[in-house]
Coordinates of C-alpha atoms in Angstrom, one line a residue:
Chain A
X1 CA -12.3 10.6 -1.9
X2 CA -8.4 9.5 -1.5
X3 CA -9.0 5.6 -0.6
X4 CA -5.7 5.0 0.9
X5 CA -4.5 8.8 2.2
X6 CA -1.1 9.4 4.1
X7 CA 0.7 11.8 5.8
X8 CA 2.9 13.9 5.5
X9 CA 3.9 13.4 2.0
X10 CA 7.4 15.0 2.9
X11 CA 9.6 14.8 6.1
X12 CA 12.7 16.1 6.4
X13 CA 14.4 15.5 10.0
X14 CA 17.6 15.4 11.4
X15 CA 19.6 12.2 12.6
X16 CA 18.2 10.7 16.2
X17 CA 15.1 12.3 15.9
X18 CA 11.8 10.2 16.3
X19 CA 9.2 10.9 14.1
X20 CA 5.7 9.3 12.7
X21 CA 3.8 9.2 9.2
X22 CA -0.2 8.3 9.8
X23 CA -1.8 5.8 7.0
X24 CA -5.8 5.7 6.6
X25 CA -7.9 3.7 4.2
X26 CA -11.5 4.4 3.9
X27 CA -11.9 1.2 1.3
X28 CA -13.0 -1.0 4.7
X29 CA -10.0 -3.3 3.8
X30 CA -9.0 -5.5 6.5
X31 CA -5.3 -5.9 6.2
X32 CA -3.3 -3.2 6.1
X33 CA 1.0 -2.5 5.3
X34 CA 4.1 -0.7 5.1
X35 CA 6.2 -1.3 2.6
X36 CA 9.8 0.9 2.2
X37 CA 11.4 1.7 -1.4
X38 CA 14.5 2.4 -1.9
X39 CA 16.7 4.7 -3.9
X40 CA 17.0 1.5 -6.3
X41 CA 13.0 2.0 -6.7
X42 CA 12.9 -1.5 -5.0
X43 CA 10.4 -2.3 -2.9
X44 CA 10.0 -4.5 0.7
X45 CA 7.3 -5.4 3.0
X46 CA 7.8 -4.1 6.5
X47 CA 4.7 -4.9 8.0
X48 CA 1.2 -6.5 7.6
X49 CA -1.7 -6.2 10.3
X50 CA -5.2 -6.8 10.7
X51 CA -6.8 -6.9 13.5
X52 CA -5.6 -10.5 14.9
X53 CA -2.1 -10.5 13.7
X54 CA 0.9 -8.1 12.9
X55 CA 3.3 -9.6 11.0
X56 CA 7.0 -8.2 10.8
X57 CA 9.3 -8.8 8.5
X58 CA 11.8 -9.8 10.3
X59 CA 15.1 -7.3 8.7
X60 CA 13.0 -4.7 9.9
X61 CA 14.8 -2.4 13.3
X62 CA 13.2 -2.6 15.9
X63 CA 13.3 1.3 15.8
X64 CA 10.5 0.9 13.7
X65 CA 6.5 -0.2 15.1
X66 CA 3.4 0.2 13.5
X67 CA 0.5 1.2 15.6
X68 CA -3.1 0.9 14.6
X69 CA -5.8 2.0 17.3
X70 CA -8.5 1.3 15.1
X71 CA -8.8 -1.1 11.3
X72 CA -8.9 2.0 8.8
X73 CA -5.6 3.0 10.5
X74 CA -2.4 1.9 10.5
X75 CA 0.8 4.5 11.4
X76 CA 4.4 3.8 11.9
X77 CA 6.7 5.3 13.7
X78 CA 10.3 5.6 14.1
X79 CA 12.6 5.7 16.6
X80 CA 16.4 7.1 16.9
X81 CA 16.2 8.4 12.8
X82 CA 19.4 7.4 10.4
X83 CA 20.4 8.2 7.4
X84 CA 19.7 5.1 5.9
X85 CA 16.1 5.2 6.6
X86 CA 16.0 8.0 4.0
X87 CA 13.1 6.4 1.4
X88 CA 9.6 6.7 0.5
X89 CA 7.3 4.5 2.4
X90 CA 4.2 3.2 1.6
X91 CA 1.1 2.2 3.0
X92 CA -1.2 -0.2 1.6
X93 CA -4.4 -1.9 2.1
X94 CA -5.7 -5.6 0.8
X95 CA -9.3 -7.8 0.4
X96 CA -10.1 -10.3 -0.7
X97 CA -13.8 -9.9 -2.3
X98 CA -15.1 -12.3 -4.8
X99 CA -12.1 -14.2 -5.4
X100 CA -10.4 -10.9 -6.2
X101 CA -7.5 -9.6 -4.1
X102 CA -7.8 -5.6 -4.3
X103 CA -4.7 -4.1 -3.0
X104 CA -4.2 -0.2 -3.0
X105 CA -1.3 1.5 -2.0
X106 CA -1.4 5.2 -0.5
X107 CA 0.9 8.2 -2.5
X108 CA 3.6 7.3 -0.5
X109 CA 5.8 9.5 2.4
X110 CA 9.3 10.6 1.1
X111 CA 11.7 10.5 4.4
X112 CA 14.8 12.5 4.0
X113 CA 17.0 11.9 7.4
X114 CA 19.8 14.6 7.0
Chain B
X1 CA 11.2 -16.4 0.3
X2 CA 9.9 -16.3 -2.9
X3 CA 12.3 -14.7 -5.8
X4 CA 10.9 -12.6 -8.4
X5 CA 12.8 -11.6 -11.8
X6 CA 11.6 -9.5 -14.2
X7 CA 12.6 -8.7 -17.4
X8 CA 13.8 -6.7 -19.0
X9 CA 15.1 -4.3 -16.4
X10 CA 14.6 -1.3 -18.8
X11 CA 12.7 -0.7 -22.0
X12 CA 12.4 2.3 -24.5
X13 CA 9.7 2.3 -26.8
X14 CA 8.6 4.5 -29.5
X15 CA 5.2 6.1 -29.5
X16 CA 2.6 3.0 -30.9
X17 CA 5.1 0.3 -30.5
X18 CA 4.1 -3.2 -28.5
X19 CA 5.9 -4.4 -25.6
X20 CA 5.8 -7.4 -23.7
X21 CA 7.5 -7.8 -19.7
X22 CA 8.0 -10.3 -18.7
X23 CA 7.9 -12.0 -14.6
X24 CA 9.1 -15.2 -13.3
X25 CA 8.8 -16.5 -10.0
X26 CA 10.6 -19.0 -8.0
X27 CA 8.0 -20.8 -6.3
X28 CA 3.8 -21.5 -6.2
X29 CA 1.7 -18.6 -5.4
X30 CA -2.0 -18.1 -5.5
X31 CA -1.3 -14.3 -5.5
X32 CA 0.2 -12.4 -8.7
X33 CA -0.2 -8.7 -9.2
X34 CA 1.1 -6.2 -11.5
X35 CA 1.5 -2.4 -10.9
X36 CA 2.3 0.1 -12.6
X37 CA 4.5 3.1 -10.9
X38 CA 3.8 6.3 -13.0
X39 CA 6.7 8.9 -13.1
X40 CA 5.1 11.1 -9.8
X41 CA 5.8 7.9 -7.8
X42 CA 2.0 6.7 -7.4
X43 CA 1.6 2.7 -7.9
X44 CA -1.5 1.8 -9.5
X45 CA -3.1 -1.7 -9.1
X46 CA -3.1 -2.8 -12.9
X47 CA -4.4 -7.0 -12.7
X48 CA -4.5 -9.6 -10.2
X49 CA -4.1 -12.5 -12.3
X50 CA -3.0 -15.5 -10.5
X51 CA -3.9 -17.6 -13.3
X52 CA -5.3 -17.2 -17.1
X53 CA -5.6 -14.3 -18.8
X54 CA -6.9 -11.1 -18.3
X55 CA -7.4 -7.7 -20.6
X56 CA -7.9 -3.9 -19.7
X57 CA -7.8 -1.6 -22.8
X58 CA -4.4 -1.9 -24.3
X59 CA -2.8 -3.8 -21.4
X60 CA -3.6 -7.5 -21.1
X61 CA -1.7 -10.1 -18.2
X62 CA -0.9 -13.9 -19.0
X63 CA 0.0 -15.9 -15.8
X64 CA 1.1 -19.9 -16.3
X65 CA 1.3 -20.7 -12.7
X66 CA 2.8 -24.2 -13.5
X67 CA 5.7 -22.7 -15.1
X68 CA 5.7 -20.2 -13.1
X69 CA 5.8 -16.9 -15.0
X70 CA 3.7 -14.4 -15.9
X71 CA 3.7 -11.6 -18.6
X72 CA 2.2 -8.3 -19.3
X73 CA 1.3 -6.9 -22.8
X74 CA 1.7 -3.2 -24.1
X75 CA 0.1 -2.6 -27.2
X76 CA 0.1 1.0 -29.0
X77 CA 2.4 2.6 -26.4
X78 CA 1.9 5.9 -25.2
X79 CA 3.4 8.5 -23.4
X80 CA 1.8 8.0 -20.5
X81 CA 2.6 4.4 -20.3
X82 CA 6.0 5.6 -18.9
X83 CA 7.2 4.2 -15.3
X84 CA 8.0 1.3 -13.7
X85 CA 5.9 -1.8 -14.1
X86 CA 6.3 -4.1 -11.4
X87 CA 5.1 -7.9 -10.5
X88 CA 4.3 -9.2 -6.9
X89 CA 3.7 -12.3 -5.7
X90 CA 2.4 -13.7 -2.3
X91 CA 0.8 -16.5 -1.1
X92 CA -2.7 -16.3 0.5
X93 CA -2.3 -18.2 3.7
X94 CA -3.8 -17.4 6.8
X95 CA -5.5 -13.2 7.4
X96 CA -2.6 -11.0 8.2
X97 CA -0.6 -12.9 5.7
X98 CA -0.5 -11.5 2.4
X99 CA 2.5 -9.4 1.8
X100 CA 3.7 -9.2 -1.5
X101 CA 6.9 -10.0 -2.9
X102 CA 8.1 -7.4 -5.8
X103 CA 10.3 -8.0 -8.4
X104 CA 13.1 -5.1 -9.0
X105 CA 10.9 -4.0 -12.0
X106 CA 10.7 -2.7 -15.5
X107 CA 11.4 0.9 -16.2
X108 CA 9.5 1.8 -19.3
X109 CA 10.0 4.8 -21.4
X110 CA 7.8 5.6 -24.2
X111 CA 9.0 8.3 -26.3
X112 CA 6.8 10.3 -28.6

């Protein structure tokens, strides 16, 4: 079983178009994130969320929310699409369990805004 | 925010050769991870090692939190070593805070 699965793993959309990727982790984590890489490979926090805080990174759009209607979920979605929001994003899930901090990322969405 | 470096920024090895990356860090953190991107784009977990020293098969991680580095080892390279290896660093405050902060990483390629 995938233990952090999203989808799709490719979008291609046009410019102003809204669109969502959906993020699931069966590892009963309790924090889960979006993190964006670049064409550089680099990678950046987006968001973090468990159930009592969301935390956004503040040089995020605001064309950009997560929602998560339950803990093993976490989607984002995206408003008014632009080219520069062409990357692969990835979800990720974190807990700490024995004084070990697990953290698992998904395979990651590759967004191509044409 | 917390800077990461890491160096070097790319490294070719030859088949069975040892490597050693290394990752400094600007500020305290209680949270150090490495990962390892492999050439499909998939990032594997690889240590959290906040502190001390830890070793998995050929791959072992030193952290000196004091001095605020840490470094992963490579020994007998292969192939599939190949990717980016990247360090991240956070600080475990309160829940809901524990974004990581990566470093621009180290793009390995181990050639047979």
């Amino acid at each position: 079983d995938t233990a952090v699965s999203q989808t799709p793993k490719y979008l291609v959309t046009q410019m102003g178009n809204d669109k969502s990727i959906k993020c699931e982790q069966n590892l009963g984590h309790d924090t889960m994130y979006w993190y964006k890489q670049d064409s550089k490979k680099f990678l950046k926090i987006m968001f973090s969320y468990n159930n009592k805080e969301l935390i956004i990174n503040e040089t995020v759009p605001n064309r950009f929310s997560p929602k998560s209607p339950d803990k093993a979920h976490l989607n984002l979605h995206i408003n008014s699409l632009e080219l520069g929001d062409s990357a692969v994003y990835f979800c990720a899930s974190s807990q700490v369990e024995g004084g070990v901090y697990g953290y698992t990322f998904g395979s990651g969405t590759r967004l191509t805004v044409v | 925010g917390i800077q990461v470096e890491q160096s070097p920024p790319d490294l070719i090895l030859q088949e069975g050769a040892n490597s050693t990356l290394r990752c400094n860090f600007s500020d305290s953190v209680n949270n150090l991870q490495w990962f390892h991107q492999n050439p499909w784009g998939q990032l594997i977990n690889l240590f959290y090692i906040p502190s001390g020293t830890k070793q998995n098969g050929r791959l072992s991680a030193t952290t000196v939190a004091t001095e605020r580095y840490s470094l992963l080892y490579i020994s007998s390279s292969q192939t599939t070593d190949s990717g980016v290896y990247f360090c991240a660093v956070g600080r475990l405050m309160d829940t809901g805070r524990r974004a990581l902060t990566f470093g621009s990483g180290t793009r390995l390629q181990v050639q047979p």
